[in-house]
XYZ file of C-alpha atoms in Angstrom:
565
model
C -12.433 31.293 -14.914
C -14.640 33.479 -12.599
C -14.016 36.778 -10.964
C -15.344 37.789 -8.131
C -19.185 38.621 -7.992
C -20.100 41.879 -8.262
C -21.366 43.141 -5.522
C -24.381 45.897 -6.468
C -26.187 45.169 -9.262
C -27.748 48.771 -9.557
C -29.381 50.393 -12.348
C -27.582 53.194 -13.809
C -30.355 56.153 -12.550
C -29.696 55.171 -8.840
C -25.908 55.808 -9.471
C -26.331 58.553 -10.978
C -28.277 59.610 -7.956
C -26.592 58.362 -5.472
C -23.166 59.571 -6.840
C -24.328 63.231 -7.011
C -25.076 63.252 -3.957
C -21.682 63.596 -1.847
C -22.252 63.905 1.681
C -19.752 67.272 2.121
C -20.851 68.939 -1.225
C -18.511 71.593 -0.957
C -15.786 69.304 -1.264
C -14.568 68.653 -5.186
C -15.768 66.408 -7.174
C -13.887 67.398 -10.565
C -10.245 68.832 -10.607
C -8.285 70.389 -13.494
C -5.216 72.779 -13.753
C -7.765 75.256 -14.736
C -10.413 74.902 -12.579
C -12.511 73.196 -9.952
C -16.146 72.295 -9.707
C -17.778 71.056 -6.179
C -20.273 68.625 -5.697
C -23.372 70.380 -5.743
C -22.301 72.613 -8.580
C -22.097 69.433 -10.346
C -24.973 68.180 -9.545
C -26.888 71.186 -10.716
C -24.898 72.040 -13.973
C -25.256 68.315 -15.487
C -29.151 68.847 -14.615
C -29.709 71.771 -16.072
C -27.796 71.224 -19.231
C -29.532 67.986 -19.395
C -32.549 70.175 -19.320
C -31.295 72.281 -21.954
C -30.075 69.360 -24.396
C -33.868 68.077 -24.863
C -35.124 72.040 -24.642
C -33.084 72.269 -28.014
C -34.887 69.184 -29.687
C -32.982 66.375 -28.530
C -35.504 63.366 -27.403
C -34.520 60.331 -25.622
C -32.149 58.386 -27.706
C -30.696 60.506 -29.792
C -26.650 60.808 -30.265
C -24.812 63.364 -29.267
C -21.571 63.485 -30.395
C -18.798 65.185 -29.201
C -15.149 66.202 -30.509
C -13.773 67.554 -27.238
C -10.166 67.201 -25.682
C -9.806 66.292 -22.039
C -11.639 69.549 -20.239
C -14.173 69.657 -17.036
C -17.157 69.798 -19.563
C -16.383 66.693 -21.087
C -17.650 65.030 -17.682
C -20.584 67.578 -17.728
C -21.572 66.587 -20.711
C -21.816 62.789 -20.144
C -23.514 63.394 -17.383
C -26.074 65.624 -18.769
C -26.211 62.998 -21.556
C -26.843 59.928 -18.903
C -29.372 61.974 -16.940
C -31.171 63.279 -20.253
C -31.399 59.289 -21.925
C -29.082 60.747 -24.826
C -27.030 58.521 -25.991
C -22.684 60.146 -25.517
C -21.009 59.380 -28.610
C -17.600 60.847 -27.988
C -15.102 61.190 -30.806
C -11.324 60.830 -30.768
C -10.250 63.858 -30.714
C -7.237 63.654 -33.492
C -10.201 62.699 -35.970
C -9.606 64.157 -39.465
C -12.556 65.437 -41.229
C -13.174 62.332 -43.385
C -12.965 60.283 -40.082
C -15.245 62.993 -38.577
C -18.048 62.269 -41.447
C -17.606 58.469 -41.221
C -18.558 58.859 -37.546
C -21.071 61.237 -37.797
C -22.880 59.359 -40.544
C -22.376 55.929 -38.813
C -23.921 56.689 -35.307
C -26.969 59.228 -37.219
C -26.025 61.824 -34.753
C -27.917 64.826 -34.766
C -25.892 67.140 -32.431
C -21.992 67.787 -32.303
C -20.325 69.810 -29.449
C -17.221 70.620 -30.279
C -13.895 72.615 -28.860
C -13.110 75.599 -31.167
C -9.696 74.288 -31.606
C -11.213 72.503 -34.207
C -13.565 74.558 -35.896
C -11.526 73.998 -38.855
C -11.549 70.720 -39.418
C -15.589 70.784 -38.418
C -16.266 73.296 -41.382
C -14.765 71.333 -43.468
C -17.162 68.079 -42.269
C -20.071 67.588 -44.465
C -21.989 65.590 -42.531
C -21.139 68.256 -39.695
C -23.090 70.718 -41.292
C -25.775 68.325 -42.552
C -26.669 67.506 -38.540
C -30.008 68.180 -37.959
C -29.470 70.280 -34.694
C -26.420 71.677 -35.787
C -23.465 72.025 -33.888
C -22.134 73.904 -30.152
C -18.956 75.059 -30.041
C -16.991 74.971 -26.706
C -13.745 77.300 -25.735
C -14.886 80.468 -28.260
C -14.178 83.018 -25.432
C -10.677 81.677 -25.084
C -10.215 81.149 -28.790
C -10.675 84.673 -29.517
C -13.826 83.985 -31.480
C -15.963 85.963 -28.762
C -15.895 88.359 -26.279
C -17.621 88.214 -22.764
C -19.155 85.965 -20.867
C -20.137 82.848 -23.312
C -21.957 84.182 -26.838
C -24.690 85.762 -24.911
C -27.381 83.767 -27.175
C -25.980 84.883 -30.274
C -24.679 82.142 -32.690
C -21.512 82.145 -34.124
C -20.989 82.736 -38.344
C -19.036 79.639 -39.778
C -18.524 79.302 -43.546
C -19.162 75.795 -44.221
C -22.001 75.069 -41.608
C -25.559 75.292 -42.364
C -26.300 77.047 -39.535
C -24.324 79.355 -36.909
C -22.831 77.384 -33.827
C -24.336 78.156 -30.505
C -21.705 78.403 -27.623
C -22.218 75.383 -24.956
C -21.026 77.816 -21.963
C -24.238 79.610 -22.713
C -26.202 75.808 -21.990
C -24.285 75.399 -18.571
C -26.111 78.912 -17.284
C -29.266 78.259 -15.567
C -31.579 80.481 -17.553
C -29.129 81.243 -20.416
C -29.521 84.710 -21.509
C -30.443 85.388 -25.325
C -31.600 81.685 -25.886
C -35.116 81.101 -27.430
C -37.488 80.682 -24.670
C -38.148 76.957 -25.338
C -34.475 76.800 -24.742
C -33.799 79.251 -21.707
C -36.407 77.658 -19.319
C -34.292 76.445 -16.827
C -35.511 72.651 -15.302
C -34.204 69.206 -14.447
C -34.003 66.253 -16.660
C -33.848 63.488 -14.539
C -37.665 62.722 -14.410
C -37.250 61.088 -17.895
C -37.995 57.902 -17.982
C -35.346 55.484 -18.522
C -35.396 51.683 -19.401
C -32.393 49.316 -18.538
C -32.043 48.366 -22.573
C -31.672 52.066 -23.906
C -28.930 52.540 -25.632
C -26.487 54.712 -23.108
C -23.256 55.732 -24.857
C -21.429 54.856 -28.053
C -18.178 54.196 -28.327
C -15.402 53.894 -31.627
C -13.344 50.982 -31.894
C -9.787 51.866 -32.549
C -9.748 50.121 -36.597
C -6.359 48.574 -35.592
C -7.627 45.458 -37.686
C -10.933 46.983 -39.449
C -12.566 50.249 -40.418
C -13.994 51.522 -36.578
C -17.088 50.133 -35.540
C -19.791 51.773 -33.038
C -19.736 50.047 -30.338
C -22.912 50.389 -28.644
C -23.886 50.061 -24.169
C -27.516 50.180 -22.680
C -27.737 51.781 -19.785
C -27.376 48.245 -17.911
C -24.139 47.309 -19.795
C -22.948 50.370 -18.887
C -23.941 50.583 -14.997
C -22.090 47.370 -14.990
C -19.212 48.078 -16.507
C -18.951 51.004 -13.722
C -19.838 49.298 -10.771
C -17.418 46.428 -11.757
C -14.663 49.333 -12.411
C -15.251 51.009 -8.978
C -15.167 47.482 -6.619
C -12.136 46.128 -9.002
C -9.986 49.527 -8.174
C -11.410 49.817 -4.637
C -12.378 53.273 -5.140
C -14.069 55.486 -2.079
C -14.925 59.100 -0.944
C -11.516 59.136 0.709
C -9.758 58.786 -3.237
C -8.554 61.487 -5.599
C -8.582 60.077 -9.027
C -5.604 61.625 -11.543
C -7.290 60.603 -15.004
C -4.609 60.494 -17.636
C -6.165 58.924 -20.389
C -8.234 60.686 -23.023
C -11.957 60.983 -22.065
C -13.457 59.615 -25.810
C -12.487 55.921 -25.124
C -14.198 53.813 -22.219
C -10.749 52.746 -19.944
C -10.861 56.836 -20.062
C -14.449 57.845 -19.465
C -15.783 54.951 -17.359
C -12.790 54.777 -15.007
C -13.614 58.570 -14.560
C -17.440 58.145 -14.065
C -16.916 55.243 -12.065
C -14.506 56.921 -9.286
C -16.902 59.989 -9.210
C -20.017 58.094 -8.779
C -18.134 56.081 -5.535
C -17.614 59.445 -4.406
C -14.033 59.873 -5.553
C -12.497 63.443 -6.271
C -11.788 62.934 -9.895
C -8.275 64.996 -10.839
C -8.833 65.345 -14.844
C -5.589 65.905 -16.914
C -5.304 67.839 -19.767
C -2.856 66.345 -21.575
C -1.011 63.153 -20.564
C 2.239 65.327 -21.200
C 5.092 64.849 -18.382
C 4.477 68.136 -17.588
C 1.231 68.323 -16.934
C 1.251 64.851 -15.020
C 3.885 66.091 -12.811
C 2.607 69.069 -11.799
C -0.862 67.317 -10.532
C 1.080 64.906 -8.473
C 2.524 68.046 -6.870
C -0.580 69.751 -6.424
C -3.456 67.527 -6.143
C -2.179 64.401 -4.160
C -4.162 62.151 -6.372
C -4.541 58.505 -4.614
C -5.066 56.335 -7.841
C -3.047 57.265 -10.991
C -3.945 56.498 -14.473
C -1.896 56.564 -17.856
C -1.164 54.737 -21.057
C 2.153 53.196 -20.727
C 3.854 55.659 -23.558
C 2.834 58.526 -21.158
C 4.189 56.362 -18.187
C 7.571 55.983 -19.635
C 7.849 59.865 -21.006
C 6.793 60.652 -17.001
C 9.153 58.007 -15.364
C 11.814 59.856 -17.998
C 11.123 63.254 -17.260
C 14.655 64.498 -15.264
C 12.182 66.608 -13.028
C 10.566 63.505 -11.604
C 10.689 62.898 -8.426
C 10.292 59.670 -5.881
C 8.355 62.074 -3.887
C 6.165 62.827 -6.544
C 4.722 59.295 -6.068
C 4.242 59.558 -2.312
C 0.229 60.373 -2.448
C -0.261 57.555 -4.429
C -1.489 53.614 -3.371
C -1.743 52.641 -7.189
C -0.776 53.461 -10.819
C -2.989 51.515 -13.384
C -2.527 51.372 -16.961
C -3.476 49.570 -20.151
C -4.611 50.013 -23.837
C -1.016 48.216 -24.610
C 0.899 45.881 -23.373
C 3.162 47.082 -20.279
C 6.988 46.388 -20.806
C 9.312 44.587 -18.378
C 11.689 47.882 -19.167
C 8.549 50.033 -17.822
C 7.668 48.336 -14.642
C 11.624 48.102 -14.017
C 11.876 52.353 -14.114
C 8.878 53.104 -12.649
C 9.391 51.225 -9.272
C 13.254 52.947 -9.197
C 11.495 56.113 -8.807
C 7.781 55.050 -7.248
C 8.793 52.762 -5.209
C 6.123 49.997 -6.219
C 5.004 48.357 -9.765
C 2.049 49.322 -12.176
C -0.830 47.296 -11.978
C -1.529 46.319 -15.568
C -5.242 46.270 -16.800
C -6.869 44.664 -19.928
C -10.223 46.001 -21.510
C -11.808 46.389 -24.733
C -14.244 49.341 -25.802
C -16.894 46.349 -26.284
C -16.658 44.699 -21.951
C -15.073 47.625 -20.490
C -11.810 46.756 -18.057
C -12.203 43.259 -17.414
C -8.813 41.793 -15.932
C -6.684 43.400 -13.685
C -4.515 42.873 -10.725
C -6.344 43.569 -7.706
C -5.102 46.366 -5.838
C -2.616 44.952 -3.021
C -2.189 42.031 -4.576
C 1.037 40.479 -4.965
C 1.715 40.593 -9.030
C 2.864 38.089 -11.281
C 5.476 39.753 -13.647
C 3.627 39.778 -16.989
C 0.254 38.986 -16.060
C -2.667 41.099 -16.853
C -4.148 40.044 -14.093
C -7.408 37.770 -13.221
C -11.099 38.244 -13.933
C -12.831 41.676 -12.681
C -15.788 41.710 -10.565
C -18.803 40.431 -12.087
C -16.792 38.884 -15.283
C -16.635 35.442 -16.246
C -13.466 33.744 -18.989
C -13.179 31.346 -21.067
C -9.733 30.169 -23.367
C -10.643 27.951 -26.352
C -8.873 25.933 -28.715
C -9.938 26.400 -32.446
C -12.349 23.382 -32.071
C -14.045 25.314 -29.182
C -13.203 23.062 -26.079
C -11.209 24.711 -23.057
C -7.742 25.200 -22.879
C -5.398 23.501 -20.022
C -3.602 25.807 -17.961
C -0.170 27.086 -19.701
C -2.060 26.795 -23.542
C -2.770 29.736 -25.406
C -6.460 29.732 -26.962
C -8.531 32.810 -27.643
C -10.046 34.506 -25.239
C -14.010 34.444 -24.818
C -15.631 36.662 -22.020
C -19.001 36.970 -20.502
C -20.286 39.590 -17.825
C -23.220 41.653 -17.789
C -21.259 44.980 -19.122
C -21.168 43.563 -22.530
C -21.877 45.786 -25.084
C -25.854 45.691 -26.861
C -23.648 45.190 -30.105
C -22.157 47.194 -33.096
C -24.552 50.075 -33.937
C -26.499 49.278 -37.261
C -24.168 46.182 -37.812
C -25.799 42.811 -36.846
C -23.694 41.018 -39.218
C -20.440 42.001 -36.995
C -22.363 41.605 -33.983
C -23.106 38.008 -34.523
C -19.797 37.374 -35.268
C -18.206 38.377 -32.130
C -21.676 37.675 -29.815
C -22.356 33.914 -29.614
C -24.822 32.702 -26.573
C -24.027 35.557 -24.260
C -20.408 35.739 -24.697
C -18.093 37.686 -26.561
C -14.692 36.612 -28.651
C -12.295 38.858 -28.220
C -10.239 38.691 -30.748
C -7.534 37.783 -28.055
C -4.948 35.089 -27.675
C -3.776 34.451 -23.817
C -3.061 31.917 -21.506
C -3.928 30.987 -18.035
C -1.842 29.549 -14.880
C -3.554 27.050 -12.301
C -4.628 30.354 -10.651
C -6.522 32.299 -12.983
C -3.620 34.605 -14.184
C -3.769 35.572 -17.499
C -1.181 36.319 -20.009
C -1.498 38.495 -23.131
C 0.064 35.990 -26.035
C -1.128 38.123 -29.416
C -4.439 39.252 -31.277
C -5.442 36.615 -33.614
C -5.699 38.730 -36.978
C -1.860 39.963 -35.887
C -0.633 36.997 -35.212
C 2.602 36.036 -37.513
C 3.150 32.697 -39.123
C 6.737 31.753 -39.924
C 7.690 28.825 -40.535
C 4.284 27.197 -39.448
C 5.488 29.015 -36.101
C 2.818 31.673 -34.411
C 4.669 34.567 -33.544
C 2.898 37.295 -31.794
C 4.590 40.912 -32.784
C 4.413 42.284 -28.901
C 6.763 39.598 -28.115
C 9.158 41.395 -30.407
C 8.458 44.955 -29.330
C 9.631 44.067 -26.118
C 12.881 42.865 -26.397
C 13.543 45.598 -29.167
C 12.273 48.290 -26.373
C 14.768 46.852 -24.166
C 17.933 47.839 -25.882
C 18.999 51.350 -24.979
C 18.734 52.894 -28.470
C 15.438 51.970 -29.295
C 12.453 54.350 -28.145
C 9.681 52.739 -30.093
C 9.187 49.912 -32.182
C 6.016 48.292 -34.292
C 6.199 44.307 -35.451
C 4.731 43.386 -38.796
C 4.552 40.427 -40.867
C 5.342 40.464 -44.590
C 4.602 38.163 -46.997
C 7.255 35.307 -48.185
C 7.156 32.721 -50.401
C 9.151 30.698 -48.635
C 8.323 31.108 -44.934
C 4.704 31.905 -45.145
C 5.625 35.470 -43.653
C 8.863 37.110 -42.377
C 9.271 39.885 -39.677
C 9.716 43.037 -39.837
C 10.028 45.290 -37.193
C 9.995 49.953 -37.304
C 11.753 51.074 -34.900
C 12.338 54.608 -33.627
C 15.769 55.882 -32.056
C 16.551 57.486 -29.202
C 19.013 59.407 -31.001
C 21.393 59.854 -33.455
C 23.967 56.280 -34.338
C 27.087 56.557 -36.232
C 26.355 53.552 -38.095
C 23.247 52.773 -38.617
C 24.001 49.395 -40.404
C 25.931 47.820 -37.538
C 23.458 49.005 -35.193
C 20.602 46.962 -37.356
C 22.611 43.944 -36.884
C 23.352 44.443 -33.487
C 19.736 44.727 -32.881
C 18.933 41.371 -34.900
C 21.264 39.925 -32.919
C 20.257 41.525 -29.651
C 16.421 39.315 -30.536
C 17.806 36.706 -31.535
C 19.790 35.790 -28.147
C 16.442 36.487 -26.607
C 13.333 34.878 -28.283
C 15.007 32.822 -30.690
C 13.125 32.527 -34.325
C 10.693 35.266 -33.009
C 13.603 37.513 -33.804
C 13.067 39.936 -37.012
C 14.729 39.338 -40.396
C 14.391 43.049 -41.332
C 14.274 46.209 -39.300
C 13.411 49.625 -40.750
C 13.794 52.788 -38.904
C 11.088 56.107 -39.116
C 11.154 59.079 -37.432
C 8.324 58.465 -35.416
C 5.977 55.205 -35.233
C 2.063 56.190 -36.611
C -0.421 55.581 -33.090
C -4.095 54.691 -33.557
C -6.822 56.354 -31.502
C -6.189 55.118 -28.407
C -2.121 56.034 -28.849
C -0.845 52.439 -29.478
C 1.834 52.052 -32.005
C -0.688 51.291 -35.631
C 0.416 48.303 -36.942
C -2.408 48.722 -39.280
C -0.690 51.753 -40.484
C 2.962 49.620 -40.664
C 1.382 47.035 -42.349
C 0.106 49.056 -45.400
C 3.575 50.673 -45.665
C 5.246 47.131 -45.591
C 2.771 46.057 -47.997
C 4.084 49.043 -50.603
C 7.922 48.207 -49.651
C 10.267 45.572 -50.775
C 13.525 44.772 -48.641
C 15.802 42.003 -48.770
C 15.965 39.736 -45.978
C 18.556 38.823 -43.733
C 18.917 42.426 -41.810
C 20.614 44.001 -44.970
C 17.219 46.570 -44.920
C 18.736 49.934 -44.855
C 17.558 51.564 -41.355
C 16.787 54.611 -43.332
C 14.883 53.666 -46.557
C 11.478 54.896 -45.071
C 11.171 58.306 -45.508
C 8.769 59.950 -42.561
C 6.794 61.474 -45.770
C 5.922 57.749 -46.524
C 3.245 57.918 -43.865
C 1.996 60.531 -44.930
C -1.332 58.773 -46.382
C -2.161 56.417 -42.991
């Protein structure tokens, strides 16, 4: 299967370029509730903190990671990264301090900017305050931990770091007051040279099956992945781009990057809370809207919502997890038209989707991006038919360089240019793909593959459910059984009768895909990218026993029982 060619092949300094340069500068080019920055104020801020970065001993190649929620300087950062040859290694933002360190000590980075939000947790980082460069804090002013304009050169006191923060608003100033000299000169850094195989930006896998690797994009995997992004979601000059999704994972930062550098007015949100969402639809007008499906149903939920809230818009986009028949039914009640479902993975980028005006074909992901080439295969490596499930092998030129200091998982995912992804789907006469299971979750009953989404959704459609996460457990005499956690919508009188009436509920629908056992939690744990953690449920089912046959008592996990995933 073959998607469309991409149509520019260009290297990733002449977007960068050309991208910067809007042709009304005064118009936007970022947006947030807080703030907005124009075009040529852009332009100049990313340059001169790239400028900066290298002033404070940063040379080409070097990681700079960053713990930073979704804010305006996320997007000056990356770009002051891309224009400096640094290489962005952003950081989920819920990272604890032992995640923090494993990340840190992974990618070898030697700078961390960070919001003050979480100075905590950063002073309580060892490799944090081993980093050679140290660390820049971001949001002291409105934390409290300052007063004025920035830190005026002077670094910040921390217990726990080696040495003092310095305040990244101080970095964005041309000529930033109080800096060493070496520092303050202001200048440009795009005259650096830059080769096509430099490593670009780093992204964390989720470690939904394993612990999260780095995975790594040059600077041409990475240009690719954008271009391919910007023709596959049409975007132009004329577009205002509501980001919902969290700027440290690449459906988040490259959809971002891409619309800005096709000229796009890029509307960041702050949150993907209802709230927030709505009140950027009102105000902004955004064209293109984009938001994990949990934040999709909380909006489509929210009683304030309105049909004319939608209006503006000519798509909604959204992946990271699979997109509910329940979903797509309540968000065209109130939009008016469906969600166009995307599939990517931090090591291709977004590389199926529905084309935009498209007709869609209920449950399909879509066909092949621009510029992205597919392959299903049976175990023994020969191509599927149409309508078999095999796993899913992909080739384009915004594949990822590999895992960062981890050739041993590279070459087992890499294999003559293209990539397994882990991925079981299936493929009409047409080229539409559906989503049938990850391998390593895959659940054998019986001798019967059952893949846990299939589960999910039926259990999401029954009106008491709010949430639920499919697991297999071991069994001696079925190979494994299933068990699903489920979260309520509320309160139930009876608890037990409801559990059966759920099992029952499956069963009239898929049949022996149905679960045996069903446990309820207060809420389900989420992985980095906010996708129910079925790592997480599997641990916990691995430390329970329940009998089988739906006579698991909905409330034998307590919600302290996650407590260690």
């Amino acid at each position: 299967m073959q998607g469309p060619p991409l149509a520019c092949h260009t290297p990733l300094e002449q977007l960068l370029h050309r991208g910067l340069q809007h042709p009304d500068p005064r118009r936007p080019a970022l947006i947030s509730r807080r703030g907005v920055i124009g075009w040529q104020e852009l332009d100049n801020r990313s340059a001169h903190l790239a400028g900066h970065y290298l002033r404070l001993g940063l040379q080409r190649g070097d990681r700079v990671a960053s713990l930073l929620p979704n804010r305006l300087a996320v997007m000056l950062h990356l770009l002051a990264c891309l224009r400096a040859g640094l290489v962005a290694t952003p950081l989920n933002y819920r990272y604890t301090p032992a995640e923090l360190d494993y990340a840190l000590e992974l990618s070898g980075a030697r700078l961390l900017l960070f919001h003050a939000e979480r100075l905590a947790d950063v002073a309580a980082s060892a490799q944090a305050a081993a980093l050679p460069l140290g660390t820049l804090i971001y949001g002291a002013e409105s934390a409290g931990l300052v007063g004025g304009r920035g830190c005026g050169g002077e670094p910040l006191v921390v217990e726990g770091l080696s040495r003092p923060p310095r305040c990244f608003e101080d970095l964005l100033l041309p000529s930033p007051a109080g800096l060493p000299p070496e520092v303050a000169g202001a200048g440009l850094a795009d005259p650096t040279e830059h080769h096509d195989d430099d490593p670009a930006i780093l992204y964390f896998t989720s470690g939904s099956t394993a612990r999260p690797k780095g995975v790594t994009h040059s600077r041409r995997s990475l240009a690719a992945v954008l271009s391919s992004t910007a023709q596959g979601l049409g975007f132009t000059p004329d577009d205002n781009y509501l980001a919902g999704t969290s700027m440290a994972h690449i459906g988040g930062s490259t959809s971002a990057l891409a619309a800005l550098l096709a000229g796009s007015t890029v509307v960041l949100a702050r949150s993907s809370d209802s709230e927030e969402i709505r009140w950027l639809l009102e105000q902004t007008n955004p064209t293109v809207l984009k938001l994990l499906p949990a934040a999709l149903f909380a909006l489509v939920r929210d009683p304030a919502i309105r049909p004319a809230d939608f209006a503006s818009l000519r798509l909604c986009v959204s992946g990271g997890d699979h997109i509910p028949s329940e979903l797509q039914t309540e968000f065209r009640a109130v939009a008016g038209f469906p969600v166009n479902e995307l599939y990517g993975m931090s090591e291709v980028g977004m590389v199926i989707l529905n084309p935009p005006g498209q007709a869609l074909r209920p449950g399909s992901l879509g066909r092949p991006g621009p510029g992205v080439a597919m392959d299903l295969r049976r175990p023994d490596g020969s191509s599927c038919a149409p309508g078999e499930a095999g796993d899913l092998w992909i080739r384009t030129d915004g594949c990822m360089s590999g895992y960062w200091n981890n050739p041993e998982a590279t070459a087992a995912v890499l294999v003559d240019g293209w990539l397994a992804s882990g991925d079981v789907m299936q493929a009409d006469a047409d080229g539409y793909l559906w989503f049938d299971g990850r391998r390593k979750q895959i659940i054998v009953h019986d001798s019967s593959n059952i893949c846990p989404q299939d589960v999910e959704d039926v259990l999401l459609e029954h009106p008491a459910v709010a949430g639920a996460g499919v697991v297999g457990i071991h069994d001696l005499v079925h190979g494994e059984d299933v068990r699903a956690y489920i979260c309520l919508r509320g309160p139930v009188a009876d608890r037990q009768a409801l559990e059966r009436e759920l099992i029952g509920f499956a069963r009239d629908r898929i049949g022996y895909k149905a679960p045996e056992q069903i446990v309820v939690l207060d809420d389900l744990p989420l992985n980095a990218t906010g996708k129910v953690d079925r790592l997480a449920l599997k641990r916990l089912a691995d430390n329970q026993t329940a009998p089988r046959s739906g006579a698991t008592p909905m409330d034998q996990v307590a919600p302290t029982d996650l407590a260690s995933t």
